[in-house]
Short mmCIF file of C-alpha atoms in Angstrom, two decimals:
data_model
loop_
_atom_site.label_atom_id
_atom_site.label_comp_id
_atom_site.label_asym_id
_atom_site.label_seq_id
_atom_site.Cartn_x
_atom_site.Cartn_y
_atom_site.Cartn_z
CA MET E 1 32.31 -35.04 37.37
CA SER E 2 32.01 -31.22 36.96
CA GLU E 3 28.47 -29.78 37.80
CA GLN E 4 26.47 -28.77 34.66
CA LYS E 5 25.77 -25.03 34.66
CA PRO E 6 22.13 -23.78 34.68
CA THR E 7 21.02 -22.46 31.54
CA CYS E 8 19.14 -19.37 30.66
CA CYS E 9 15.39 -19.68 31.15
CA TYR E 10 14.43 -17.45 28.21
CA HIS E 11 12.11 -19.16 26.14
CA GLU E 12 9.12 -18.06 23.42
CA ASP E 13 6.03 -19.50 22.55
CA GLU E 14 7.37 -19.85 19.28
CA GLY E 15 9.75 -22.48 20.45
CA PHE E 16 12.67 -20.26 20.57
CA SER E 17 15.09 -20.81 23.73
CA CYS E 18 18.53 -19.54 24.91
CA THR E 19 21.04 -22.16 26.15
CA GLU E 20 23.71 -19.42 27.20
CA VAL E 21 24.87 -19.84 31.08
CA ALA E 22 22.45 -18.16 33.22
CA GLU E 23 23.21 -15.60 35.92
CA PRO E 24 21.88 -15.98 39.35
CA SER E 25 18.76 -14.31 38.19
CA GLY E 26 18.13 -17.48 36.00
CA LEU E 27 18.68 -15.54 32.77
CA CYS E 28 22.03 -15.18 30.88
CA TYR E 29 23.86 -12.03 30.71
CA TRP E 30 22.29 -10.56 27.38
CA HIS E 31 18.60 -11.74 28.32
CA ASP E 32 18.61 -10.25 32.01
CA PRO E 33 16.65 -6.74 31.92
CA ARG E 34 18.08 -5.87 35.34
CA ILE E 35 21.88 -5.65 33.96
CA VAL E 36 22.40 -2.40 32.00
CA LYS E 37 24.67 -3.16 29.22
CA ASN E 38 27.03 -0.10 29.29
CA LYS E 39 30.43 -1.40 29.96
CA PRO E 40 33.26 -0.60 27.58
CA GLU E 41 33.71 -4.36 26.33
CA ASP E 42 29.95 -4.99 25.97
CA LYS E 43 29.97 -3.70 22.37
CA ALA E 44 32.76 -5.97 21.28
CA ARG E 45 31.10 -8.90 23.32
CA LEU E 46 27.90 -8.37 21.67
CA GLU E 47 29.68 -8.66 18.37
CA ALA E 48 31.32 -11.48 19.22
CA TYR E 49 28.23 -13.16 20.73
CA ALA E 50 26.10 -12.39 17.41
CA LYS E 51 28.71 -13.68 15.06
CA ALA E 52 29.32 -17.27 17.44
CA GLY E 53 25.57 -17.53 16.74
CA GLY E 54 24.28 -16.71 19.87
CA MET E 55 20.49 -16.29 20.64
CA LEU E 56 19.70 -12.42 19.87
CA ARG E 57 15.93 -13.10 19.99
CA GLY E 58 14.36 -11.10 23.30
CA ILE E 59 17.68 -9.67 24.39
CA SER E 60 17.40 -7.01 26.94
CA LEU E 61 19.94 -3.86 25.51
CA LYS E 62 17.53 -1.23 27.74
CA ARG E 63 19.67 1.90 27.93
CA ALA E 64 22.75 -0.07 26.61
CA ASP E 65 25.79 2.08 25.37
CA LEU E 66 26.40 0.85 21.65
CA ALA E 67 27.41 3.38 19.62
CA GLY E 68 28.70 2.17 16.41
CA ILE E 69 28.45 -1.38 17.21
CA ASP E 70 28.52 -3.89 13.59
CA LEU E 71 25.65 -6.34 13.78
CA VAL E 72 25.36 -6.80 10.07
CA LYS E 73 25.39 -10.57 9.17
CA HIS E 74 28.07 -10.42 6.57
CA HIS E 75 28.18 -12.71 3.42
CA SER E 76 24.29 -13.63 4.23
CA LYS E 77 21.07 -13.00 2.64
CA THR E 78 19.55 -12.53 5.73
CA GLY E 79 20.26 -10.50 8.95
CA PHE E 80 20.63 -11.36 12.69
CA ASP E 81 17.31 -12.10 14.31
CA MET E 82 16.65 -9.53 16.90
CA SER E 83 12.90 -10.10 17.21
CA HIS E 84 11.24 -9.09 20.49
CA ALA E 85 14.51 -7.67 21.73
CA GLU E 86 14.32 -4.52 24.36
CA LEU E 87 16.45 -1.69 22.96
CA TYR E 88 14.56 1.19 25.14
CA ARG E 89 16.97 4.40 25.00
CA ALA E 90 20.03 2.37 23.73
CA ASN E 91 22.87 4.45 22.52
CA LEU E 92 22.99 3.08 18.85
CA ARG E 93 24.47 6.27 17.32
CA GLY E 94 26.40 5.56 14.12
CA ALA E 95 25.41 1.64 14.25
CA HIS E 96 25.40 -0.89 11.69
CA MET E 97 22.22 -2.65 11.35
CA PHE E 98 21.58 -3.64 7.50
CA ASN E 99 18.87 -6.20 7.17
CA LEU E 100 18.76 -6.75 10.86
CA ASN E 101 15.39 -8.43 11.99
CA LEU E 102 13.98 -6.31 14.86
CA GLU E 103 10.26 -7.38 14.42
CA LYS E 104 8.04 -6.90 17.45
CA ALA E 105 11.25 -5.39 18.93
CA SER E 106 11.11 -1.87 21.12
CA LEU E 107 13.44 1.07 19.88
CA MET E 108 11.43 3.25 21.92
CA LYS E 109 13.36 6.55 22.46
CA ALA E 110 16.61 4.56 20.92
CA ASP E 111 19.39 6.92 19.70
CA LEU E 112 19.71 6.00 15.82
CA ARG E 113 21.41 9.05 14.74
CA ASP E 114 23.97 8.31 11.78
CA ALA E 115 22.95 4.60 11.86
CA ASN E 116 22.63 2.64 9.08
CA VAL E 117 19.49 0.62 9.16
CA HIS E 118 19.07 -0.47 5.24
CA CYS E 119 16.18 -3.34 4.78
CA ALA E 120 15.69 -3.50 8.64
CA ASN E 121 12.51 -5.33 9.63
CA LEU E 122 10.58 -3.06 11.70
CA ILE E 123 7.19 -4.72 11.36
CA GLY E 124 5.54 -4.49 14.99
CA THR E 125 8.56 -2.55 16.37
CA ASN E 126 7.83 0.17 18.76
CA LEU E 127 9.24 3.42 17.28
CA LEU E 128 8.19 5.89 19.84
CA GLY E 129 10.59 8.65 20.04
CA VAL E 130 13.24 7.46 18.00
CA LYS E 131 16.14 9.51 16.98
CA TRP E 132 16.25 9.36 13.40
CA ARG E 133 18.69 12.33 12.19
CA GLY E 134 21.01 10.84 9.67
CA THR E 135 19.84 7.37 9.87
CA LYS E 136 19.94 5.67 6.39
CA ILE E 137 16.45 3.98 6.32
CA ASP E 138 16.21 3.05 2.34
CA ASN E 139 13.91 0.05 2.25
CA ILE E 140 12.99 -0.42 5.92
CA CYS E 141 9.75 -2.55 6.44
CA THR E 142 7.82 -1.12 9.04
CA GLY E 143 4.38 -3.11 7.53
CA LYS E 144 0.87 -1.45 6.82
CA MET E 145 0.22 -0.75 10.42
CA LEU E 146 2.57 0.55 13.17
CA LYS E 147 2.40 -1.27 16.40
CA GLN E 148 0.26 1.29 18.09
CA GLU E 149 -1.87 2.11 15.01
CA LYS E 150 -2.93 -1.78 15.58
CA MET E 151 -3.51 -1.32 19.43
CA ALA E 152 -5.68 1.73 18.97
CA LYS E 153 -8.05 -0.08 16.41
CA GLN E 154 -8.29 -2.80 18.81
CA ALA E 155 -9.00 -0.09 21.75
CA GLU E 156 -11.68 1.43 19.61
CA LYS E 157 -13.33 -1.84 18.58
CA VAL E 158 -13.88 -2.51 22.52
CA GLY E 159 -15.08 1.20 23.15
CA GLU E 160 -11.74 2.27 25.06
CA MET E 161 -11.65 5.67 23.24
CA GLU E 162 -9.47 7.36 25.53
CA ILE E 163 -6.71 4.65 24.95
CA ALA E 164 -7.54 4.40 21.26
CA LEU E 165 -6.85 8.27 21.15
CA ASP E 166 -3.92 8.00 22.78
CA TYR E 167 -2.21 5.32 20.55
CA TYR E 168 -3.46 7.39 17.43
CA GLU E 169 -1.83 10.39 18.75
CA GLN E 170 1.78 8.00 19.10
CA SER E 171 1.05 6.79 15.65
CA GLU E 172 0.91 10.28 14.26
CA GLU E 173 4.24 11.28 16.16
CA ILE E 174 5.95 8.04 14.67
CA TYR E 175 4.87 8.63 11.09
CA ARG E 176 5.46 12.39 11.15
CA ASP E 177 9.19 11.20 12.60
CA LEU E 178 9.33 8.92 9.40
CA HIS E 179 8.11 11.17 7.13
CA LYS E 180 10.84 13.89 7.86
CA ALA E 181 13.57 11.41 7.95
CA ALA E 182 12.53 10.08 4.63
CA ASP E 183 12.41 13.43 3.35
CA ARG E 184 16.13 14.56 4.62
CA GLN E 185 17.17 11.49 3.09
CA GLY E 186 15.46 11.97 -0.33
CA LEU E 187 13.35 9.01 0.05
CA PHE E 188 10.45 11.03 -1.49
CA ALA E 189 8.18 8.14 -2.10
CA MET E 190 8.61 6.84 1.20
CA ALA E 191 8.38 10.36 2.81
CA GLY E 192 4.99 10.28 0.87
CA PHE E 193 3.64 7.32 2.42
CA PHE E 194 4.56 8.08 5.91
CA MET E 195 3.17 11.71 5.53
CA ARG E 196 -0.43 10.45 4.29
CA LYS E 197 -0.20 7.58 7.31
CA GLU E 198 0.40 10.80 9.46
CA LEU E 199 -2.84 12.50 8.20
CA ILE E 200 -4.84 9.46 8.66
CA MET E 201 -3.88 9.18 12.05
CA ARG E 202 -4.75 12.83 12.83
CA ARG E 203 -8.31 12.44 10.90
CA ARG E 204 -9.06 9.38 13.34
CA ARG E 205 -7.99 11.74 16.23
CA MET E 206 -11.22 14.03 15.27
CA PRO E 207 -14.60 13.65 16.54
CA LYS E 208 -16.44 11.32 14.65
CA LEU E 209 -19.13 12.68 12.03
CA SER E 210 -17.27 16.49 12.40
CA LEU E 211 -16.99 18.49 9.30
CA ASP E 212 -13.04 18.44 9.67
CA ARG E 213 -12.98 14.56 9.68
CA ILE E 214 -15.45 14.25 6.66
CA ILE E 215 -13.34 16.68 4.98
CA SER E 216 -10.15 15.01 5.47
CA LYS E 217 -11.51 11.37 4.83
CA SER E 218 -13.06 13.10 1.35
CA ILE E 219 -9.42 14.26 0.65
CA ASP E 220 -8.01 11.02 1.07
CA LEU E 221 -10.55 9.34 -0.97
CA PHE E 222 -10.28 11.74 -3.65
CA CYS E 223 -6.26 11.90 -3.98
CA GLY E 224 -4.88 10.12 -1.10
CA TYR E 225 -3.76 13.56 0.36
CA GLY E 226 -2.06 14.32 -2.69
CA GLU E 227 -0.02 11.08 -2.97
CA ALA E 228 -2.38 8.97 -5.14
CA PRO E 229 -2.87 10.49 -8.86
CA LEU E 230 -4.68 7.28 -9.85
CA ARG E 231 -7.32 7.92 -7.32
CA VAL E 232 -8.12 10.99 -9.34
CA ILE E 233 -8.39 9.19 -12.49
CA GLY E 234 -10.54 6.83 -10.67
CA PHE E 235 -12.75 9.42 -9.62
CA SER E 236 -12.82 11.00 -13.19
CA VAL E 237 -13.69 7.71 -14.77
CA ALA E 238 -16.41 7.00 -12.20
CA LEU E 239 -18.08 10.58 -12.14
CA ILE E 240 -18.18 10.26 -16.26
CA PHE E 241 -19.71 7.14 -16.25
CA ILE E 242 -22.68 7.95 -13.43
CA CYS E 243 -23.39 11.69 -15.15
CA ALA E 244 -23.71 9.61 -18.35
CA ILE E 245 -26.27 7.14 -16.81
CA CYS E 246 -28.10 10.39 -15.51
CA TYR E 247 -28.37 11.89 -18.97
CA PHE E 248 -29.71 8.73 -20.77
CA PHE E 249 -32.54 9.01 -18.27
CA THR E 250 -32.92 12.75 -18.26
CA GLY E 251 -32.25 13.26 -21.95
CA LEU E 252 -30.06 15.47 -24.06
CA ASN E 253 -30.91 17.47 -27.09
CA PHE E 254 -29.28 16.77 -30.88
CA ASP E 255 -30.49 18.90 -34.01
CA GLY E 256 -33.56 20.15 -32.23
CA GLN E 257 -34.90 16.53 -30.98
CA ALA E 258 -34.88 15.06 -27.88
CA HIS E 259 -33.11 12.03 -26.83
CA VAL E 260 -33.85 9.88 -23.77
CA PHE E 261 -34.33 6.50 -22.97
CA THR E 262 -37.86 4.96 -23.74
CA THR E 263 -38.88 1.22 -23.80
CA SER E 264 -40.22 1.86 -27.26
CA LEU E 265 -36.69 2.09 -28.51
CA SER E 266 -35.05 -0.95 -29.51
CA PHE E 267 -32.05 -2.35 -27.57
CA SER E 268 -29.33 -1.31 -30.07
CA GLU E 269 -31.01 2.24 -30.42
CA ASN E 270 -30.86 2.68 -26.59
CA ILE E 271 -27.09 1.28 -26.71
CA ALA E 272 -26.33 4.01 -29.04
CA LEU E 273 -27.98 6.57 -26.90
CA PHE E 274 -25.90 5.60 -23.86
CA LEU E 275 -22.93 5.88 -26.10
CA ASN E 276 -23.51 9.17 -27.16
CA CYS E 277 -24.52 10.03 -23.44
CA ILE E 278 -20.99 8.80 -22.45
CA TYR E 279 -19.47 10.86 -25.34
CA TYR E 280 -21.48 13.89 -23.99
CA SER E 281 -20.33 13.06 -20.28
CA VAL E 282 -16.70 13.26 -21.24
CA VAL E 283 -16.95 16.54 -23.65
CA THR E 284 -18.72 18.02 -20.68
CA PHE E 285 -16.19 16.81 -17.94
CA THR E 286 -13.41 18.43 -20.06
CA THR E 287 -15.44 21.47 -20.71
CA LEU E 288 -14.79 21.20 -24.34
CA GLY E 289 -18.27 22.02 -25.14
CA TYR E 290 -18.68 21.17 -28.82
CA GLY E 291 -22.25 22.27 -28.80
CA ASP E 292 -23.44 18.95 -30.82
CA PHE E 293 -25.41 17.76 -27.90
CA THR E 294 -27.00 20.22 -25.46
CA PRO E 295 -28.77 19.46 -22.02
CA ILE E 296 -32.48 19.63 -21.43
CA GLY E 297 -34.45 19.57 -18.32
CA PHE E 298 -32.59 18.07 -15.58
CA SER E 299 -29.70 17.34 -17.31
CA ARG E 300 -28.59 21.02 -17.10
CA ALA E 301 -28.13 21.02 -13.40
CA ILE E 302 -26.32 17.65 -14.00
CA ALA E 303 -24.09 19.00 -16.80
CA ALA E 304 -23.16 22.18 -14.63
CA ILE E 305 -22.08 20.14 -11.71
CA GLU E 306 -19.99 17.77 -13.86
CA ALA E 307 -18.31 20.91 -15.77
CA PHE E 308 -17.38 22.59 -12.43
CA THR E 309 -16.06 19.39 -11.00
CA GLY E 310 -14.37 18.30 -14.19
CA SER E 311 -12.67 21.56 -14.31
CA PHE E 312 -11.60 21.52 -10.65
CA THR E 313 -10.38 17.55 -10.90
CA ILE E 314 -8.27 18.32 -13.98
CA ALA E 315 -6.45 20.82 -12.19
CA LEU E 316 -5.94 18.84 -9.15
CA PHE E 317 -4.64 15.78 -11.23
CA VAL E 318 -2.20 17.91 -13.04
CA VAL E 319 -0.82 19.26 -9.36
CA VAL E 320 -0.72 15.50 -7.91
CA PHE E 321 1.13 13.88 -11.14
CA VAL E 322 3.86 16.72 -11.29
CA LYS E 323 4.17 16.46 -7.68
CA LYS E 324 4.71 12.71 -7.98
CA MET E 325 6.76 12.86 -10.97
CA ASN E 326 9.12 15.53 -9.56
CA ARG E 327 9.75 13.35 -6.82
#
């Protein structure tokens, strides 16, 4: 009887195990991190291994020379699963990686120039230092937060601010690189998302309660750094409603008679007054100024603030809206 060869000892807690023949290290050729896959035949071998259904999860391709490799799972709705793979400084220039699952993998400093990573799953992937020039990145999925961003928040929770600031800096760099790559590809909606995330990472590196951070946060809340026109509309509606409430209690003048909330008025009369206050608030916010209602007392200060804010907000909305439409 022939002696059975030992199998690779690579195993994941999720239940995935490699069944390839083990090298002396106990790991198979593809999972052994000590073997650099830069031989001329490695590219063809890996393509054949993938097509034959070999386990790609967790494989180590550190510094591998795989320029132009085809890792597309043809005639399938799902791509190859390369979760947890190590691709540090791998040469993947011109590679075909459409729909590839690289969740929680490491592409740190990998060369992806001119590669095709359409629809790739990059959730939890280390993307620090990736070379993106010419990379096709349509519909890639990076998730709501980068790996470094999550780690920064975790470090911040336990008070490790130095570590958190370092991770925020890395996140800012990654988002900046993705923003530039998307811009070059003409993917302006994606570029806008990455640009906003880049600015958020920069803000989180600022000292808490500093003026710069407060201003940055206000701009984000107000218009999403110019990427969220609906936020401007929401702010406008909220301001109009809040000012209407203020006018309801501070009073307005109509035909020489003061109109203000009092308990002596009936419910329907107070409702009618509040609707008039909303009308006046809209007129003031849009700086139309019909003159039928005029402010009295404290209402004058409120009206002045609302008129100034309204003119600024309307101008900002036009800028943000046109910017989005041009994209």
